[in-house]
PDB file of C-alpha atoms in Angstrom:
ATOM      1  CA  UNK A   1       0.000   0.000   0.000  1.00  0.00           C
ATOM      2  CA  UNK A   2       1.656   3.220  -0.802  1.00  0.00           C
ATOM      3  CA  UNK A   3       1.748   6.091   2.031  1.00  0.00           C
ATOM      4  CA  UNK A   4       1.058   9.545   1.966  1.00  0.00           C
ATOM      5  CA  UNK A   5       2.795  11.541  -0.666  1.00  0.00           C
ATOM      6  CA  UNK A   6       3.952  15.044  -0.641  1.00  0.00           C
ATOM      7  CA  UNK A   7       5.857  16.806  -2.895  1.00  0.00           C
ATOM      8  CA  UNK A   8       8.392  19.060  -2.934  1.00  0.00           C
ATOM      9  CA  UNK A   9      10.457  17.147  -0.216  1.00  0.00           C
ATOM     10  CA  UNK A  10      12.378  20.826  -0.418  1.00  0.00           C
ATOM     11  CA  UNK A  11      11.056  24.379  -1.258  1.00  0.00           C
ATOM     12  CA  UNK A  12      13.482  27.376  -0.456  1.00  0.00           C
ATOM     13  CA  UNK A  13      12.179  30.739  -1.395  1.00  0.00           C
ATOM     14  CA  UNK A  14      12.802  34.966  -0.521  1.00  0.00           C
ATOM     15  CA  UNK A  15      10.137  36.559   1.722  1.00  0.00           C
ATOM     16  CA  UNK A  16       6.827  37.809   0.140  1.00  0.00           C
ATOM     17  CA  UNK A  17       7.428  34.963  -2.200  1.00  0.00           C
ATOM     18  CA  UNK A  18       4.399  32.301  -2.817  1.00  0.00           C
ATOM     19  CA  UNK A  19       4.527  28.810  -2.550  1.00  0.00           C
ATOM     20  CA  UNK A  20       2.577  25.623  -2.911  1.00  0.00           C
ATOM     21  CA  UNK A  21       2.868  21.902  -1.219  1.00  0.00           C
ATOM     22  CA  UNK A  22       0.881  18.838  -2.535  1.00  0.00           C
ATOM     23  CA  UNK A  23      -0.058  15.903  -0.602  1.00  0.00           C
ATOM     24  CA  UNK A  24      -1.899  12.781  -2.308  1.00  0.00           C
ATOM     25  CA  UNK A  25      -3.036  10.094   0.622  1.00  0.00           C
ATOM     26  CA  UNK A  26      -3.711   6.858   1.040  1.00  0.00           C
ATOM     27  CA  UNK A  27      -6.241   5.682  -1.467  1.00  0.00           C
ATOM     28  CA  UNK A  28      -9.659   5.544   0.328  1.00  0.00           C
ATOM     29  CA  UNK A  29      -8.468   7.702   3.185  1.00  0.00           C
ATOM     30  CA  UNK A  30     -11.256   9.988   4.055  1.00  0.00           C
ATOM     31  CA  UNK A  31      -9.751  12.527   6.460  1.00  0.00           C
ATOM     32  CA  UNK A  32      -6.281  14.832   5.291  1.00  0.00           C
ATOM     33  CA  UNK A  33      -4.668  16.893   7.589  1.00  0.00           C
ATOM     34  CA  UNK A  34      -2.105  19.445   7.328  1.00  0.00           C
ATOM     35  CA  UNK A  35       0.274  20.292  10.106  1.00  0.00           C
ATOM     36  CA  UNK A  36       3.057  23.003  10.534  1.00  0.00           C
ATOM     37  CA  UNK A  37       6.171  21.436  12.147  1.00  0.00           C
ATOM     38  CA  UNK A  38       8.776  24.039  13.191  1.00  0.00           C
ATOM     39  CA  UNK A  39      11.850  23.376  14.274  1.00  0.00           C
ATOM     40  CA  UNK A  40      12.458  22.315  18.074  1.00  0.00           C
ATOM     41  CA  UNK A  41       8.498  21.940  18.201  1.00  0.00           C
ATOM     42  CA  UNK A  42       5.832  19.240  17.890  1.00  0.00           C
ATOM     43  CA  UNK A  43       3.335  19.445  14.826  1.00  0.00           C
ATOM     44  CA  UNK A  44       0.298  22.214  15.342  1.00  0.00           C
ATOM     45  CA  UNK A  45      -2.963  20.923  13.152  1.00  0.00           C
ATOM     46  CA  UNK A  46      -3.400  24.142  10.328  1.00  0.00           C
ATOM     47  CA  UNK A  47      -6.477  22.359   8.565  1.00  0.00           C
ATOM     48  CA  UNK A  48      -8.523  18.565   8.726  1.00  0.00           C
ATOM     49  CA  UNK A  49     -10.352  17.900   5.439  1.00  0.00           C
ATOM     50  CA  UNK A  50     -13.343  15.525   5.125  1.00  0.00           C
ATOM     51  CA  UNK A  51     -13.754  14.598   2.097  1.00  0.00           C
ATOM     52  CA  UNK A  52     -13.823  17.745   0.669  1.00  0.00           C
ATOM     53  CA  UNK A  53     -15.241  19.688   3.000  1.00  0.00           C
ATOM     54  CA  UNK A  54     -13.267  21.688   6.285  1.00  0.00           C
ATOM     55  CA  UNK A  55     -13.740  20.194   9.333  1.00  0.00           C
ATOM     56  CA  UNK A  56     -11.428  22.497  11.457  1.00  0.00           C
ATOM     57  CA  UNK A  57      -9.144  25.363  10.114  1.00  0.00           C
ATOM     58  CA  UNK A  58      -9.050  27.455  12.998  1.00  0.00           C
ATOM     59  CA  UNK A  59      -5.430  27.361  13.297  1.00  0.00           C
ATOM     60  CA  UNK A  60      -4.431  28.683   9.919  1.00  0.00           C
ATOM     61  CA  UNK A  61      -3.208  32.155   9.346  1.00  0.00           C
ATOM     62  CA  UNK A  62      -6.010  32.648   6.099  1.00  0.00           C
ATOM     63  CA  UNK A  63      -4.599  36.115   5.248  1.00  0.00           C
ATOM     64  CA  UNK A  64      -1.836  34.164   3.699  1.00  0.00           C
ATOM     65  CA  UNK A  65      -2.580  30.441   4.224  1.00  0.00           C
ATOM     66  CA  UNK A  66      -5.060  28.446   1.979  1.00  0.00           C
ATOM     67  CA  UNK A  67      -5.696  24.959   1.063  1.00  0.00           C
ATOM     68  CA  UNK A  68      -7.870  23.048  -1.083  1.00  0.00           C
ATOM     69  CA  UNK A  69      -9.380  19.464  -1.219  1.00  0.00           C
ATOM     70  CA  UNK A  70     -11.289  19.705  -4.487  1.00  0.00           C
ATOM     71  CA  UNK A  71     -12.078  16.414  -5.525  1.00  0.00           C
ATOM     72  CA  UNK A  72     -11.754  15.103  -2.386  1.00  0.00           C
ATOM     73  CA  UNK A  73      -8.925  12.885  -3.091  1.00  0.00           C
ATOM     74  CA  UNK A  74      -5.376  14.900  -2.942  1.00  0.00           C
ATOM     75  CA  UNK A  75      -4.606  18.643  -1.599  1.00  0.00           C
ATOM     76  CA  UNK A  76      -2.900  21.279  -2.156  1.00  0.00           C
ATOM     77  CA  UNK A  77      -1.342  24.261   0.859  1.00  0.00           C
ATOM     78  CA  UNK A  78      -0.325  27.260  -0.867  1.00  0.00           C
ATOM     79  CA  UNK A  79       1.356  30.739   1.578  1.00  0.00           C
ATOM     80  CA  UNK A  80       1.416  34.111  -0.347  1.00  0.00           C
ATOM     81  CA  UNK A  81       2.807  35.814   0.610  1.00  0.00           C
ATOM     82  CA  UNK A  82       5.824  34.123   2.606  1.00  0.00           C
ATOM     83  CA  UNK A  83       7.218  35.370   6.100  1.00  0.00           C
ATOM     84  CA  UNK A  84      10.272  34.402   7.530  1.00  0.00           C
ATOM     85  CA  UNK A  85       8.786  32.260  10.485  1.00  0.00           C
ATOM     86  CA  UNK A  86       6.725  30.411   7.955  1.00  0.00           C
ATOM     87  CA  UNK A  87      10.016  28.308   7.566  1.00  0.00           C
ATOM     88  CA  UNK A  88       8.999  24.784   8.687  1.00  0.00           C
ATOM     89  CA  UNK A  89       8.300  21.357   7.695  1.00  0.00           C
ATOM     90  CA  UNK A  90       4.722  20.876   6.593  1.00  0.00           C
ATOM     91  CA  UNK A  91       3.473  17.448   6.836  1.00  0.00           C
ATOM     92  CA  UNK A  92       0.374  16.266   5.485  1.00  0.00           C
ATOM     93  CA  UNK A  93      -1.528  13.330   6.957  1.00  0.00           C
ATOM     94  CA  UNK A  94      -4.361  11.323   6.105  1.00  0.00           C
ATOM     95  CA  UNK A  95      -6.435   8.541   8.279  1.00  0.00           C
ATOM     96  CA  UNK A  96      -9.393   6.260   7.687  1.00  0.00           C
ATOM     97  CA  UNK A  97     -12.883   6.669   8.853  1.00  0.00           C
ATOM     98  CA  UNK A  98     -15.835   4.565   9.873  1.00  0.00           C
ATOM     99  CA  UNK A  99     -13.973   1.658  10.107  1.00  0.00           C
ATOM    100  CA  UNK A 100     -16.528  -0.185  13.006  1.00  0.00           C
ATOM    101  CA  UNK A 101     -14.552  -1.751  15.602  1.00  0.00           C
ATOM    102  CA  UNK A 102     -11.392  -1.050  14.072  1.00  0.00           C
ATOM    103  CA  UNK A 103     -11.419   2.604  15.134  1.00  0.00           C
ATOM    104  CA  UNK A 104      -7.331   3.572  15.950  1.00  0.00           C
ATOM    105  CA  UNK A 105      -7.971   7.066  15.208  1.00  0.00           C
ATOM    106  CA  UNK A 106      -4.350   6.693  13.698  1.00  0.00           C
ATOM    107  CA  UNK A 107      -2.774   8.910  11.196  1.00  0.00           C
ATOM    108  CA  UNK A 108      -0.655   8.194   8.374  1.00  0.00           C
ATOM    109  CA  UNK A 109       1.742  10.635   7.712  1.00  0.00           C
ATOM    110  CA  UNK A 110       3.864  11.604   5.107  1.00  0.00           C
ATOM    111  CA  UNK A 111       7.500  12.748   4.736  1.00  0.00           C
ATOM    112  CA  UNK A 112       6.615  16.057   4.844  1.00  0.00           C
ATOM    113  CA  UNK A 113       7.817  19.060   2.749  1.00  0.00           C
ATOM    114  CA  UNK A 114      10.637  21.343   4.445  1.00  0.00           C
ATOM    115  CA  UNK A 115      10.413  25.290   3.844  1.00  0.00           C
ATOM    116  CA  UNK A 116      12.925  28.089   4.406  1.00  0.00           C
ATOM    117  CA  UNK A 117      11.797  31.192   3.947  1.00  0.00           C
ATOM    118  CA  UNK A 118      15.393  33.863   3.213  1.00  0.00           C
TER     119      UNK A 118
ATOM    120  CA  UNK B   1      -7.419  24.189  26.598  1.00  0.00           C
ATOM    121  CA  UNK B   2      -4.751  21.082  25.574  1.00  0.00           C
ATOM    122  CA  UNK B   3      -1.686  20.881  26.746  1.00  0.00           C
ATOM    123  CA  UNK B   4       1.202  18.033  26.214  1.00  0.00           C
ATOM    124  CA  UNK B   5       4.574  18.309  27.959  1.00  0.00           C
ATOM    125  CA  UNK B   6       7.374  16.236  26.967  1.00  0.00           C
ATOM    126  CA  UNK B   7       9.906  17.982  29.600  1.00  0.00           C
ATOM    127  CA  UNK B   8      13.371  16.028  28.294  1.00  0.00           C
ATOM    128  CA  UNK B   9      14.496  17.466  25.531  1.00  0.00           C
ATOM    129  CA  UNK B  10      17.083  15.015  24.721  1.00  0.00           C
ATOM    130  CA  UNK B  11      18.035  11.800  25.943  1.00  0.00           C
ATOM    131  CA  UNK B  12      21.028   9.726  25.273  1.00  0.00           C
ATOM    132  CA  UNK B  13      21.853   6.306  26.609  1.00  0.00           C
ATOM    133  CA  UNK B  14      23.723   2.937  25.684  1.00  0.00           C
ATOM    134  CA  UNK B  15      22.430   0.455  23.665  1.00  0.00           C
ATOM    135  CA  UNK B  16      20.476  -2.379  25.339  1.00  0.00           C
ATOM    136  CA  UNK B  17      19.728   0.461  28.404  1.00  0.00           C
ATOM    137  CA  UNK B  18      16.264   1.162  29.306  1.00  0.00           C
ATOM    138  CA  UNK B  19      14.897   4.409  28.603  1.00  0.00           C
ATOM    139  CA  UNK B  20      11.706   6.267  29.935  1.00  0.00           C
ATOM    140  CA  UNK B  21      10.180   9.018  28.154  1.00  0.00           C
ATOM    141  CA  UNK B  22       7.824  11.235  30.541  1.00  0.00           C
ATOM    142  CA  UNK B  23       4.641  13.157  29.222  1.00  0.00           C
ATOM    143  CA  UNK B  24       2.213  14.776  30.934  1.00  0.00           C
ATOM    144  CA  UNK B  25      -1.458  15.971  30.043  1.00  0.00           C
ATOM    145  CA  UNK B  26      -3.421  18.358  30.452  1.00  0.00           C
ATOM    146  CA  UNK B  27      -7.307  18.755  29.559  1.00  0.00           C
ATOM    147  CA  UNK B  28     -10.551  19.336  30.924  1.00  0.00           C
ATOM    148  CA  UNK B  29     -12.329  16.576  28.625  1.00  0.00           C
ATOM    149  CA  UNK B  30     -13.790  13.854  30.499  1.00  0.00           C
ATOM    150  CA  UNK B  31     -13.424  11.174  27.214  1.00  0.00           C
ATOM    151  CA  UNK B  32      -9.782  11.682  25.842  1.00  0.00           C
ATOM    152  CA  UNK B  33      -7.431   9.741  23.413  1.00  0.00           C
ATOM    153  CA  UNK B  34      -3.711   9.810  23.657  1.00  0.00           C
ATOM    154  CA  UNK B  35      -0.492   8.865  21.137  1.00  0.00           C
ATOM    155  CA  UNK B  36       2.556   8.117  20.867  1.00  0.00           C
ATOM    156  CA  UNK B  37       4.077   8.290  17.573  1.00  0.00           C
ATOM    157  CA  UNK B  38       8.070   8.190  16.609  1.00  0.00           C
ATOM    158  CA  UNK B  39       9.439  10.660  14.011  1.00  0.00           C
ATOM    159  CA  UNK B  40      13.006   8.895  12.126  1.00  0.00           C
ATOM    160  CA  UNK B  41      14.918  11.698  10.739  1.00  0.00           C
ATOM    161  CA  UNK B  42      13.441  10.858   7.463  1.00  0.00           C
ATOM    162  CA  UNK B  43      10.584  12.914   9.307  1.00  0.00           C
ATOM    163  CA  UNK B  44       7.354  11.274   8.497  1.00  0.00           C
ATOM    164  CA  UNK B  45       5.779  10.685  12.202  1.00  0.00           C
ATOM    165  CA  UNK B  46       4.898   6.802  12.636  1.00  0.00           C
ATOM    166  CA  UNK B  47       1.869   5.572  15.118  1.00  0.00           C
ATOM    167  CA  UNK B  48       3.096   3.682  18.007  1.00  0.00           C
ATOM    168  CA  UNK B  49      -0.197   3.485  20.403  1.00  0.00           C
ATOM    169  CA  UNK B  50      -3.576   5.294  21.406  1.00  0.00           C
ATOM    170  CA  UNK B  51      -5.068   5.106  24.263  1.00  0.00           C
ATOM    171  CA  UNK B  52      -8.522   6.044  25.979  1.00  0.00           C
ATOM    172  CA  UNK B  53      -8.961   7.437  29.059  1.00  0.00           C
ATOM    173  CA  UNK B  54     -11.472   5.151  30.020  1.00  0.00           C
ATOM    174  CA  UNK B  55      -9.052   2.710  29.965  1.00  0.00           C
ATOM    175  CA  UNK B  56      -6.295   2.693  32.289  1.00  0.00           C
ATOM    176  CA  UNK B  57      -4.376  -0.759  31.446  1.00  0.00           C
ATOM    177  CA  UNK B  58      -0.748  -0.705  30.762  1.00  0.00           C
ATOM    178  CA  UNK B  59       0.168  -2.074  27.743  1.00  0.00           C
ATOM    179  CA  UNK B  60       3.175  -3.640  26.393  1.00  0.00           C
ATOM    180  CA  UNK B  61       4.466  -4.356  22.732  1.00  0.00           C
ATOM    181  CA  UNK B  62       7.876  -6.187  22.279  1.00  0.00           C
ATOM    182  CA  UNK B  63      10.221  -3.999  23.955  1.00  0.00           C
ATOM    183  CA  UNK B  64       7.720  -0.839  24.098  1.00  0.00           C
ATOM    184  CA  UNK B  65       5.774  -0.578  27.407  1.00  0.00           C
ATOM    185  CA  UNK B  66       3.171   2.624  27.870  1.00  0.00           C
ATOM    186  CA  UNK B  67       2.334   3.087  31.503  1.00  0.00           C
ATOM    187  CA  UNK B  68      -0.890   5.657  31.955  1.00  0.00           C
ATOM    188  CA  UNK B  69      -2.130   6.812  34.845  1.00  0.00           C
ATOM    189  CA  UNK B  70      -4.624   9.200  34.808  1.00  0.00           C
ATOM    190  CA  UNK B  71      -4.188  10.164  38.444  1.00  0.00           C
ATOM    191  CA  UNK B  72      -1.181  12.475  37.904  1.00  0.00           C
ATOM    192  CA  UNK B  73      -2.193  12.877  33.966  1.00  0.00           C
ATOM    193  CA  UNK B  74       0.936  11.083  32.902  1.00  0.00           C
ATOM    194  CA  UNK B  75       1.319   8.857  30.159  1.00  0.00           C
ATOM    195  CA  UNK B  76       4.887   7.829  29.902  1.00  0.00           C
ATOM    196  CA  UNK B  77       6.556   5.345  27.463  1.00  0.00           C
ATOM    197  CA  UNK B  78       9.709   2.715  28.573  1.00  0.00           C
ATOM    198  CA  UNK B  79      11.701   1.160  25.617  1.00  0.00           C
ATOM    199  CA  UNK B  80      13.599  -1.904  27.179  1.00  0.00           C
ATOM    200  CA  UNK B  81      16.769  -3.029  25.747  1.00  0.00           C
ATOM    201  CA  UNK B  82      16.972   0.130  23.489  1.00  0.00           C
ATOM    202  CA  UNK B  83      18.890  -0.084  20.500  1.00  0.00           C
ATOM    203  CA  UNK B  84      20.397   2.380  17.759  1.00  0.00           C
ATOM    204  CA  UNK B  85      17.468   1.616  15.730  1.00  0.00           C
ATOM    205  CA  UNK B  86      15.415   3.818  18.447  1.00  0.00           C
ATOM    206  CA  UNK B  87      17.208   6.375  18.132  1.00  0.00           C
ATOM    207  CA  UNK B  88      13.850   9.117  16.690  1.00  0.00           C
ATOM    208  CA  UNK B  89      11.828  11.844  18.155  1.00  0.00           C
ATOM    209  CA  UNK B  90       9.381  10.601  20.077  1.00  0.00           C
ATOM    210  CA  UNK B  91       6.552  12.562  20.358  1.00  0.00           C
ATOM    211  CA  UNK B  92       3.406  12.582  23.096  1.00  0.00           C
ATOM    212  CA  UNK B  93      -0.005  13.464  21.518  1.00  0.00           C
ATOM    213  CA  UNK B  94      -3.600  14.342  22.901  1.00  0.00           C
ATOM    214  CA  UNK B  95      -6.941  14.248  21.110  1.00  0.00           C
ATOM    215  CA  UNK B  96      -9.776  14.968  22.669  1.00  0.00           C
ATOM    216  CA  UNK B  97     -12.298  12.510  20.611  1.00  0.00           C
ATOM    217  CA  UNK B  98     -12.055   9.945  17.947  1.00  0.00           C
ATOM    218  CA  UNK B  99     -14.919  10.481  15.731  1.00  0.00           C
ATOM    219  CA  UNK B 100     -15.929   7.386  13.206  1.00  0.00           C
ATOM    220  CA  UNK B 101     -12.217   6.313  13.120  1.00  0.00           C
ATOM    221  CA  UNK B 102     -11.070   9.950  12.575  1.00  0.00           C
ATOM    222  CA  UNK B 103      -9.239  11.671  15.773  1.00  0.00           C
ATOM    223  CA  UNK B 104     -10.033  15.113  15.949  1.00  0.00           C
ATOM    224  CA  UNK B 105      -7.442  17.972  16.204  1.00  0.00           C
ATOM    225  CA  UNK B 106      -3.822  16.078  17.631  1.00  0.00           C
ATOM    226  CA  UNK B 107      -2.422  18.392  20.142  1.00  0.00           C
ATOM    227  CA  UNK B 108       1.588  16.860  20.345  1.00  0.00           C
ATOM    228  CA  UNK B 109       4.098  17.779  23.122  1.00  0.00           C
ATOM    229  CA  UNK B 110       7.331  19.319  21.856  1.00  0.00           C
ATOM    230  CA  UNK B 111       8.957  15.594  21.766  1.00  0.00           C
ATOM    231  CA  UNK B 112      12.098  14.041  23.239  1.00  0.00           C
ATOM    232  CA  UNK B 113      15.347  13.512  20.854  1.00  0.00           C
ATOM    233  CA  UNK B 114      16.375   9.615  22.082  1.00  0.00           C
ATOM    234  CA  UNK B 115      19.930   9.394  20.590  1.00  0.00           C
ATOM    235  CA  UNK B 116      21.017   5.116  21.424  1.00  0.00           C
ATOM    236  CA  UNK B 117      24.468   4.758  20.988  1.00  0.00           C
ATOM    237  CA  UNK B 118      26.728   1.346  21.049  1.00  0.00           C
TER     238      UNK B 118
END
């Protein structure tokens, strides 16, 4: 089964600059999350997707954060314009849901995408 | 509000040592889920256990051993034997529900760097 992808692994760009991160997950995964990782510090949730709907963003900066789940399937986090404590990894996650008695409540994440912001 | 505090930064011991990592909780929900997932440095964060706070069993898995006890809102995790192969981030997480297989907004601790040396 192949896991979470994200892509670029790497993204290093000037302040004011734009950039976007993809994340395709698990095939038949429901729920996507993304999460902000900076250094030194544990993961803080910036959006969960259902489907294609937003279950929680309340955490995400929207004058310059956005994120999209169109088709329900793979997502895309895009900051424009850049500051310099944007800089972070930004993993993307995905988990099942309504799974009956198997209910883990586990995520699967992915590799994550690492940005420095100059 | 959430809150998960992972007070040792870093922690560095000899293979086949045993190693505690502490974390403590805090949160005023009565039903309550909490993780422990491992981040390699190729940085995608992998499950390791949940558990509920209904349910106050210690658990044990190979050489991983979770001991929870909700009296002093600790839920701490003993690797015995460790080896280099441990060496991660190790990171505590809270979640205050688990919706159809889904758990809602993670809040993680700020991790502890286990560096297992021979």
């Amino acid at each position: 089964e192949a896991g979470v992808a994200q892509s670029p692994r790497y993204k290093i760009i000037e302040k004011r600059q734009s950039v976007a991160f993809w994340c395709n997950p698990i095939s038949g995964h429901a729920t996507l999350y993304w999460y902000q990782q900076i250094l030194g510090q544990g993961p803080k949730l910036l959006i969960q997707f259902q489907n294609n709907g937003v279950v929680d963003d309340s955490q995400l900066p929207k004058d310059r954060f956005s994120a999209e789940r169109l088709k329900g399937v793979d997502s895309t986090l895009k900051i424009q314009p850049a500051k310099l404590e944007d800089s972070a990894v930004y993993l993307c996650a995905s988990s099942l849901r309504g799974q009956g008695a198997r209910v883990t409540g586990e995520l699967f994440f992915g590799e994550g995408s690492r940005l420095t912001v100059l | 509000a959430q809150k998960v505090t992972q007070a040792q930064t870093e922690i560095s011991v000899v293979e086949k040592e045993d190693v505690t990592l502490d974390c403590v909780y805090e949160t005023r929900d009565t039903t309550y889920y909490l993780f422990w997932y491992k981040q390699p440095p190729s940085g995608e964060l992998v499950f390791l256990i949940r558990r509920n706070s209904f349910d106050e069993q210690n658990e044990i898995s190979g050489r991983y051993s979770w001991n929870f006890q909700k009296s002093t809102s600790s839920f701490n995790f003993t690797i015995t034997a460790s080896q280099v192969v441990d060496s991660a981030v190790y990171f505590c997480a809270l979640s205050e529900a688990i919706l159809g297989g889904t758990a809602s907004k993670l809040t993680f601790g700020t991790g502890t760097r286990l560096q297992v040396t021979l």
